[in-house]
PDB file of C-alpha atoms in Angstrom:
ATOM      1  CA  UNK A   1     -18.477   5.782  -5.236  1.00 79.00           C
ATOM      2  CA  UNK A   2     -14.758   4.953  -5.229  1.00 84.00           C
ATOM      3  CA  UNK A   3     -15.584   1.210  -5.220  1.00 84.00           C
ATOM      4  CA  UNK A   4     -17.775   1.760  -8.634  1.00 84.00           C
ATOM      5  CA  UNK A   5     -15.298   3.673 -10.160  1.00 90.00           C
ATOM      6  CA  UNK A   6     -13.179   0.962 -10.082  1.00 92.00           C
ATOM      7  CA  UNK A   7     -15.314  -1.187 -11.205  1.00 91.00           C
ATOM      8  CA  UNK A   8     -16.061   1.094 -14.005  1.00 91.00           C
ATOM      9  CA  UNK A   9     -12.446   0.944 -14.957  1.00 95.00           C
ATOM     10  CA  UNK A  10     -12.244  -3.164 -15.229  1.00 93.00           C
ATOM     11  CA  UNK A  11     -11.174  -3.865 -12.004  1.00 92.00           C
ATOM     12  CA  UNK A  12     -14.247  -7.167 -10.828  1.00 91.00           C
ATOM     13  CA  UNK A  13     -13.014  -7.428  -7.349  1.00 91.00           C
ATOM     14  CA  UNK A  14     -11.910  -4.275  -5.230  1.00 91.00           C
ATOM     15  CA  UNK A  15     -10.709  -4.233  -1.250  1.00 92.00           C
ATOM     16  CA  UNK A  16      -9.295  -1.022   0.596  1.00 90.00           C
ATOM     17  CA  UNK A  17      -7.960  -1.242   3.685  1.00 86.00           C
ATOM     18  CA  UNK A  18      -7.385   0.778   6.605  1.00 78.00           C
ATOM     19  CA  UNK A  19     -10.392   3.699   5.686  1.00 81.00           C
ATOM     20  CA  UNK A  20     -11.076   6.131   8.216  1.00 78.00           C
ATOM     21  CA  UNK A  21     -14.936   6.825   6.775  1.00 78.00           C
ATOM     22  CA  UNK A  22     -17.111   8.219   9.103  1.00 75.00           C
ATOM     23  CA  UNK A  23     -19.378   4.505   8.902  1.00 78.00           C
ATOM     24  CA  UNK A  24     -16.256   3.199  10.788  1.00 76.00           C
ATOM     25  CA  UNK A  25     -17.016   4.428  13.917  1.00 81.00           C
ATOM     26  CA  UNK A  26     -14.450   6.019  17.178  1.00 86.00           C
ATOM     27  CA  UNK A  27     -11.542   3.837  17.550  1.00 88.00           C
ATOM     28  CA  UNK A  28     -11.956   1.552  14.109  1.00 90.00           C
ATOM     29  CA  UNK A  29     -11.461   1.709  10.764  1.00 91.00           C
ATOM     30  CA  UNK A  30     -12.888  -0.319   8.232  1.00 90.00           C
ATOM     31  CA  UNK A  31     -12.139  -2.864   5.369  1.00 92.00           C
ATOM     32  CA  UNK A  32     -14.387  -2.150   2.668  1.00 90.00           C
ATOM     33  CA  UNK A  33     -14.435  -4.799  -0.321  1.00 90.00           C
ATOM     34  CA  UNK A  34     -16.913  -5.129  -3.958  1.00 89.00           C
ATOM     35  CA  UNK A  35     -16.662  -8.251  -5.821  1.00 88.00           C
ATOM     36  CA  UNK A  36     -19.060  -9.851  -8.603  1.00 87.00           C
ATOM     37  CA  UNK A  37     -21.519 -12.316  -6.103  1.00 83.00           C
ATOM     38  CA  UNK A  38     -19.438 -15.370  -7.601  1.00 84.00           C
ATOM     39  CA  UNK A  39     -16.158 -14.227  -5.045  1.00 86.00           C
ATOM     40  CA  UNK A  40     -18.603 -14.661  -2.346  1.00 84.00           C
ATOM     41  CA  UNK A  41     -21.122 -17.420  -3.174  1.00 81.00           C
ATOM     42  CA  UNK A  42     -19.907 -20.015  -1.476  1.00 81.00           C
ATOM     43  CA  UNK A  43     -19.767 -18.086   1.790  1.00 80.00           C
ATOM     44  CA  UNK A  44     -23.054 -19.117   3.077  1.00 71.00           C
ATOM     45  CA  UNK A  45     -23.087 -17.949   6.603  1.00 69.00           C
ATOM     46  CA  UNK A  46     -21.889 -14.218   5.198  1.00 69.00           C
ATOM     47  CA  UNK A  47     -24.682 -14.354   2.622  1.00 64.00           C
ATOM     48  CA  UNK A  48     -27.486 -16.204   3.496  1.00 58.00           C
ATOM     49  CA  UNK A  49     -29.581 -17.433   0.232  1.00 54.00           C
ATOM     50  CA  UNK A  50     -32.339 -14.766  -0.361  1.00 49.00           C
ATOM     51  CA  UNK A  51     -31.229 -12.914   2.627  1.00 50.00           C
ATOM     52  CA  UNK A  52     -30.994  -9.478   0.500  1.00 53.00           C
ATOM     53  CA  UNK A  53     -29.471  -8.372  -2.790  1.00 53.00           C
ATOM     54  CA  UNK A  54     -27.154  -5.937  -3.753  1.00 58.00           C
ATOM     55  CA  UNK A  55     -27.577  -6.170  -8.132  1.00 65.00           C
ATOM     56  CA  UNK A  56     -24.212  -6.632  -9.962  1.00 77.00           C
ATOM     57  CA  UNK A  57     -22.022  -6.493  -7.007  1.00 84.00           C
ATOM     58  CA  UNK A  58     -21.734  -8.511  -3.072  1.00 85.00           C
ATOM     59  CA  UNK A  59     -20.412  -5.356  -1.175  1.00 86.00           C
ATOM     60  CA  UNK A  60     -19.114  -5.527   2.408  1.00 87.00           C
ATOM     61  CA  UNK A  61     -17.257  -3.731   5.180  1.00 89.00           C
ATOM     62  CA  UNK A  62     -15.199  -5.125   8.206  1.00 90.00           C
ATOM     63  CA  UNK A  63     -15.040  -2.682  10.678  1.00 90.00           C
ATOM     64  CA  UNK A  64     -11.942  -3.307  12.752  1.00 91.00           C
ATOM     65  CA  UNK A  65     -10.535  -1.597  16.025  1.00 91.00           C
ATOM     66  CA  UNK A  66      -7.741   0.780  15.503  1.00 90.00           C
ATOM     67  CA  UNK A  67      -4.543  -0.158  17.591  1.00 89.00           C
ATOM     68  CA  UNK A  68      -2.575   1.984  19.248  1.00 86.00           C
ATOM     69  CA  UNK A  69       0.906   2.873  17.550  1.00 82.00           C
ATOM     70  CA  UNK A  70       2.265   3.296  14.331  1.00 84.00           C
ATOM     71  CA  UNK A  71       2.959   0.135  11.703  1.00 88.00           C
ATOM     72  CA  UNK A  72       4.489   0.584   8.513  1.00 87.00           C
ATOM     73  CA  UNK A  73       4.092  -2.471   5.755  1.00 89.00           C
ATOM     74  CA  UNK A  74       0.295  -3.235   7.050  1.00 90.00           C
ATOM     75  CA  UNK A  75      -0.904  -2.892   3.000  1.00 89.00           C
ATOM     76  CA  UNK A  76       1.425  -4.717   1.815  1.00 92.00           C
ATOM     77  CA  UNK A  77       0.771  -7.452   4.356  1.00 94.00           C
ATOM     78  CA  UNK A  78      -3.025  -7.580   3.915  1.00 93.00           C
ATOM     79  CA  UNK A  79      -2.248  -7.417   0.437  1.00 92.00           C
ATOM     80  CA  UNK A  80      -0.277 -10.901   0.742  1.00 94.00           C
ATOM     81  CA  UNK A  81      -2.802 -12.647   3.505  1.00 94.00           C
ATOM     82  CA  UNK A  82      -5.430 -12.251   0.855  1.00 92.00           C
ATOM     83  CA  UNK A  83      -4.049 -13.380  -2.095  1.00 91.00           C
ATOM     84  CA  UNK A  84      -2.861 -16.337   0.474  1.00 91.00           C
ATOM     85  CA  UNK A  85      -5.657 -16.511   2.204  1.00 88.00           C
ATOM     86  CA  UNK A  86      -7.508 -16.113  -1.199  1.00 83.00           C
ATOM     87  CA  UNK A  87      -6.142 -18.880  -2.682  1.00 84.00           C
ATOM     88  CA  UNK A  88      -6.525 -21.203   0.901  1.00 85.00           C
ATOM     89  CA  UNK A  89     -10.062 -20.678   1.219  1.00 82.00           C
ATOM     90  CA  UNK A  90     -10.924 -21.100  -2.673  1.00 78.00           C
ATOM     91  CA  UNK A  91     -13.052 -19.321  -5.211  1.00 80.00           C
ATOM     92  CA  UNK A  92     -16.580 -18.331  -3.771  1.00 83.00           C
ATOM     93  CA  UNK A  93     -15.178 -17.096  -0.234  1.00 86.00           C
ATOM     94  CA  UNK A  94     -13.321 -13.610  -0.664  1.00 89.00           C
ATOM     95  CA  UNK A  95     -15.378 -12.650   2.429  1.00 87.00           C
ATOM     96  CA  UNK A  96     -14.157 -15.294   4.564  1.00 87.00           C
ATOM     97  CA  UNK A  97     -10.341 -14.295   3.130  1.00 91.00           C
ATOM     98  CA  UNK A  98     -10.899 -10.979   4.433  1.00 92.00           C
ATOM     99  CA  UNK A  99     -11.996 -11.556   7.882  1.00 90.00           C
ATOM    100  CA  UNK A 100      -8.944 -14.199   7.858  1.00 92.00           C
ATOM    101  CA  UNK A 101      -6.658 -11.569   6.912  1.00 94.00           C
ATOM    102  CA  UNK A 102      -7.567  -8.748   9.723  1.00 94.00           C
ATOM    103  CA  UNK A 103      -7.431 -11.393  11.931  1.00 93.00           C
ATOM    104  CA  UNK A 104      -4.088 -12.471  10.677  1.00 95.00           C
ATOM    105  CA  UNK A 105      -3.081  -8.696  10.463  1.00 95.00           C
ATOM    106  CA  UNK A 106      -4.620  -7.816  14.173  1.00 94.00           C
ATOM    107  CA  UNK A 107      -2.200 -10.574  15.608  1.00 95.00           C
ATOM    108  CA  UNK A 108       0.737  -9.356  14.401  1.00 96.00           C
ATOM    109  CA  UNK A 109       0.294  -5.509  14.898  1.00 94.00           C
ATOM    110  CA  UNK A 110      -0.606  -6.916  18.475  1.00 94.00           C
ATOM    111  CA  UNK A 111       2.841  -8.655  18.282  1.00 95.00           C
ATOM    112  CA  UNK A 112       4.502  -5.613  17.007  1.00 95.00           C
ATOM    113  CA  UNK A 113       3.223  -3.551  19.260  1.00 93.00           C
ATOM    114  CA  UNK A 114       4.265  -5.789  22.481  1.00 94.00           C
ATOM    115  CA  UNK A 115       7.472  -5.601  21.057  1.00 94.00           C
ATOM    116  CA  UNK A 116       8.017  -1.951  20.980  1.00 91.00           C
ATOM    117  CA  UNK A 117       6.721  -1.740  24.572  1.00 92.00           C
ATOM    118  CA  UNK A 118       9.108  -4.260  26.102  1.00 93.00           C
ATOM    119  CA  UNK A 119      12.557  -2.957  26.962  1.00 96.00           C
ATOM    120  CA  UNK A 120      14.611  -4.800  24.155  1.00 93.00           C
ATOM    121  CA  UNK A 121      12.196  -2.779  21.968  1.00 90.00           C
ATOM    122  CA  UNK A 122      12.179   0.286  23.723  1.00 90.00           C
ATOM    123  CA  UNK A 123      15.920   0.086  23.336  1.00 92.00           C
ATOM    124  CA  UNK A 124      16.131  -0.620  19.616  1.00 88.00           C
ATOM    125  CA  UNK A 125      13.457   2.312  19.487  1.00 86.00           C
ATOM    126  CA  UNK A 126      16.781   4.477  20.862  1.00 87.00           C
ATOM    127  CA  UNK A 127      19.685   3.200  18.968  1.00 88.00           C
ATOM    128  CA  UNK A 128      17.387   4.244  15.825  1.00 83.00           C
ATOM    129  CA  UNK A 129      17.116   7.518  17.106  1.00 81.00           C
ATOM    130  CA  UNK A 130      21.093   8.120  18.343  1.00 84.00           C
ATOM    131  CA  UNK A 131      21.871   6.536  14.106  1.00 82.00           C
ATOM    132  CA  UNK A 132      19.571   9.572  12.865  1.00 77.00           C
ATOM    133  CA  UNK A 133      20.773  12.282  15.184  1.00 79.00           C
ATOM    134  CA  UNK A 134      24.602  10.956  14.693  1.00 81.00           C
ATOM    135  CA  UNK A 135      23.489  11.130  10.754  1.00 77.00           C
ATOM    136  CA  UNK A 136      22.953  14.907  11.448  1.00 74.00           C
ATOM    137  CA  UNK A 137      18.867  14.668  11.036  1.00 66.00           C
ATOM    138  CA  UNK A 138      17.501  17.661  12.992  1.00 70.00           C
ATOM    139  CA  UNK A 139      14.135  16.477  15.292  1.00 69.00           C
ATOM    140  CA  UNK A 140      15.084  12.760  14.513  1.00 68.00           C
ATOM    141  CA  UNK A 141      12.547  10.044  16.345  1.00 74.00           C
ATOM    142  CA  UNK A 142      12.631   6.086  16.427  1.00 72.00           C
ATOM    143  CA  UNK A 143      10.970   5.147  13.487  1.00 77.00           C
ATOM    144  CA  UNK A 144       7.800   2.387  13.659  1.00 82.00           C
ATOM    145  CA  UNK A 145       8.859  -0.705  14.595  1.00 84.00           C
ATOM    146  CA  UNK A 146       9.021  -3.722  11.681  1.00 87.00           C
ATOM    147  CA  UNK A 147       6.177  -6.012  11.911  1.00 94.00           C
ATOM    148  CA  UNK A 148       7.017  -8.901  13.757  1.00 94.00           C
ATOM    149  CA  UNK A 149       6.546 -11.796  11.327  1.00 94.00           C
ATOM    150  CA  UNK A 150       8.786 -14.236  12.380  1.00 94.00           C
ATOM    151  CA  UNK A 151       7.692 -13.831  15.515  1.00 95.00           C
ATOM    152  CA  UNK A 152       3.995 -13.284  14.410  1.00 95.00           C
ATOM    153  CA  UNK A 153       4.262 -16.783  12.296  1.00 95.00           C
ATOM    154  CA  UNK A 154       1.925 -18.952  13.868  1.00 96.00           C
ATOM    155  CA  UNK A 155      -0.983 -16.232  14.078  1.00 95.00           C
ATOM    156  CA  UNK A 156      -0.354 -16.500   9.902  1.00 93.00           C
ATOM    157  CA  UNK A 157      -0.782 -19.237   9.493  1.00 92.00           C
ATOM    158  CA  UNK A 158      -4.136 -19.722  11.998  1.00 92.00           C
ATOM    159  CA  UNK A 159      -5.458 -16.248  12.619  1.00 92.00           C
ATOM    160  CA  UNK A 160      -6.597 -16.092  16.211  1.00 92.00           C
ATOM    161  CA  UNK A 161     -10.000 -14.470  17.075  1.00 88.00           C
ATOM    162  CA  UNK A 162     -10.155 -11.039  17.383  1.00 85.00           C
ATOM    163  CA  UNK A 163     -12.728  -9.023  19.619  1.00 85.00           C
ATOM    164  CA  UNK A 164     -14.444  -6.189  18.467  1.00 85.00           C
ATOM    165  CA  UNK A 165     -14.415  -7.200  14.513  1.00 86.00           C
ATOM    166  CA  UNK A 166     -17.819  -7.095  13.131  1.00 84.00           C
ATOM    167  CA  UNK A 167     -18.929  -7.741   9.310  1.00 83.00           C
ATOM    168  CA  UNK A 168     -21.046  -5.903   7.502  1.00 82.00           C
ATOM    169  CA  UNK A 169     -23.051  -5.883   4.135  1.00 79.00           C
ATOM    170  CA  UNK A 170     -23.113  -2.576   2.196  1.00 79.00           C
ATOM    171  CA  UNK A 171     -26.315  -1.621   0.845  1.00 72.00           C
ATOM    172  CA  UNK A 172     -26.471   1.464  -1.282  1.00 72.00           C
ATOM    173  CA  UNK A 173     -23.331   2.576  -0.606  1.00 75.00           C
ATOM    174  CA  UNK A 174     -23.877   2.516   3.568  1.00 76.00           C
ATOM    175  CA  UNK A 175     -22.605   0.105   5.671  1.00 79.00           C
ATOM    176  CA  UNK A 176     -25.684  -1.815   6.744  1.00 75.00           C
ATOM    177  CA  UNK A 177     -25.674  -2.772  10.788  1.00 70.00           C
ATOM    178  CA  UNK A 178     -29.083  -4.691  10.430  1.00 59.00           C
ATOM    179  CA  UNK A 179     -26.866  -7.280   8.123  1.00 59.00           C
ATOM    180  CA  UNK A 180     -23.953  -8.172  10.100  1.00 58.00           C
ATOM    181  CA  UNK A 181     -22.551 -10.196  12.897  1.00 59.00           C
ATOM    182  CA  UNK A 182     -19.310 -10.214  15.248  1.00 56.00           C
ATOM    183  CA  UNK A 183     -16.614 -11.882  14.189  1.00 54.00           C
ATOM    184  CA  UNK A 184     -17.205 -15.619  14.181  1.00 48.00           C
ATOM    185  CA  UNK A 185     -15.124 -18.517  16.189  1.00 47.00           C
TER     186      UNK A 185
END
């Protein structure tokens, strides 16, 4: 309903990220997406010719594990990886941008997150906290760690696989398991 409401306000080509619907399943959340068929015609092996229709609009979900931790700057990452990955894949394939870009984002909340567990993170994790509690901030914790993009570069630039991604079509508004697959090599 949210995605046609967009639509109904001009927007062609809607993703949201990071959704906690029920259709996501424990432990994931899911990367819904509605674009005119043309942003996804030339993904063949996402929509397979005569496979199924959905009228004015391709509609699909990725449904994506949930990582442990807290990341800050995640939407305005995926936000960049598509229009990147967008661009790098070409007109035709917004599906295959999107499964680029939670791959892309995966890796580097995976890099993040290895970070703030190792002991040079663990200790920046404390000097945040002594700055706020010097600052006179009652209850003050570490704050998320940055995303690790420097560090996270190469997974950019050539997402890596990622277990436990699956695709999705949306039919009727429900994300369809009959049509769908795990995350491709």
């Amino acid at each position: 309903e949210a995605l046609a409401a967009l639509h109904d306000m001009g927007c062609p080509t809607v993703v949201m990220t990071s959704s906690d619907l029920p259709e996501a399943g424990e432990g994931r959340m899911l990367l819904v997406a509605s674009c005119p068929w043309e942003a996804v015609e030339d993904d063949t092996r996402l929509w397979p010719e005569g496979e199924f229709g959905l009228g004015g609009y391709a509609q699909f979900a990725i449904r994506i594990p949930r990582l442990e931790g807290a990341f800050t700057g995640t939407g305005d990452l995926t936000s960049s990886l598509l229009l990147a990955l967008g661009e790098r894949q070409g007109r035709g394939r917004l599906a295959s941008a999107c499964l680029l870009a939670v791959r892309a984002l995966q890796a580097v909340c995976k890099v993040t997150a290895d970070f703030a567990a190792s002991p040079a993170g663990r200790a920046r994790a404390r000097a945040a906290v002594e700055v706020a509690a010097a600052s006179g901030a009652p209850g003050a914790k570490a704050p998320p760690p940055e995303l690790r993009l420097v560090q996270a570069r190469k997974h950019i630039t050539d997402p890596p696989r990622c277990d436990g991604v699956s695709w999705h079509a949306v039919v009727s508004g429900a994300v369809c398991p009959a049509v769908s697959f795990d995350e491709p090599e």
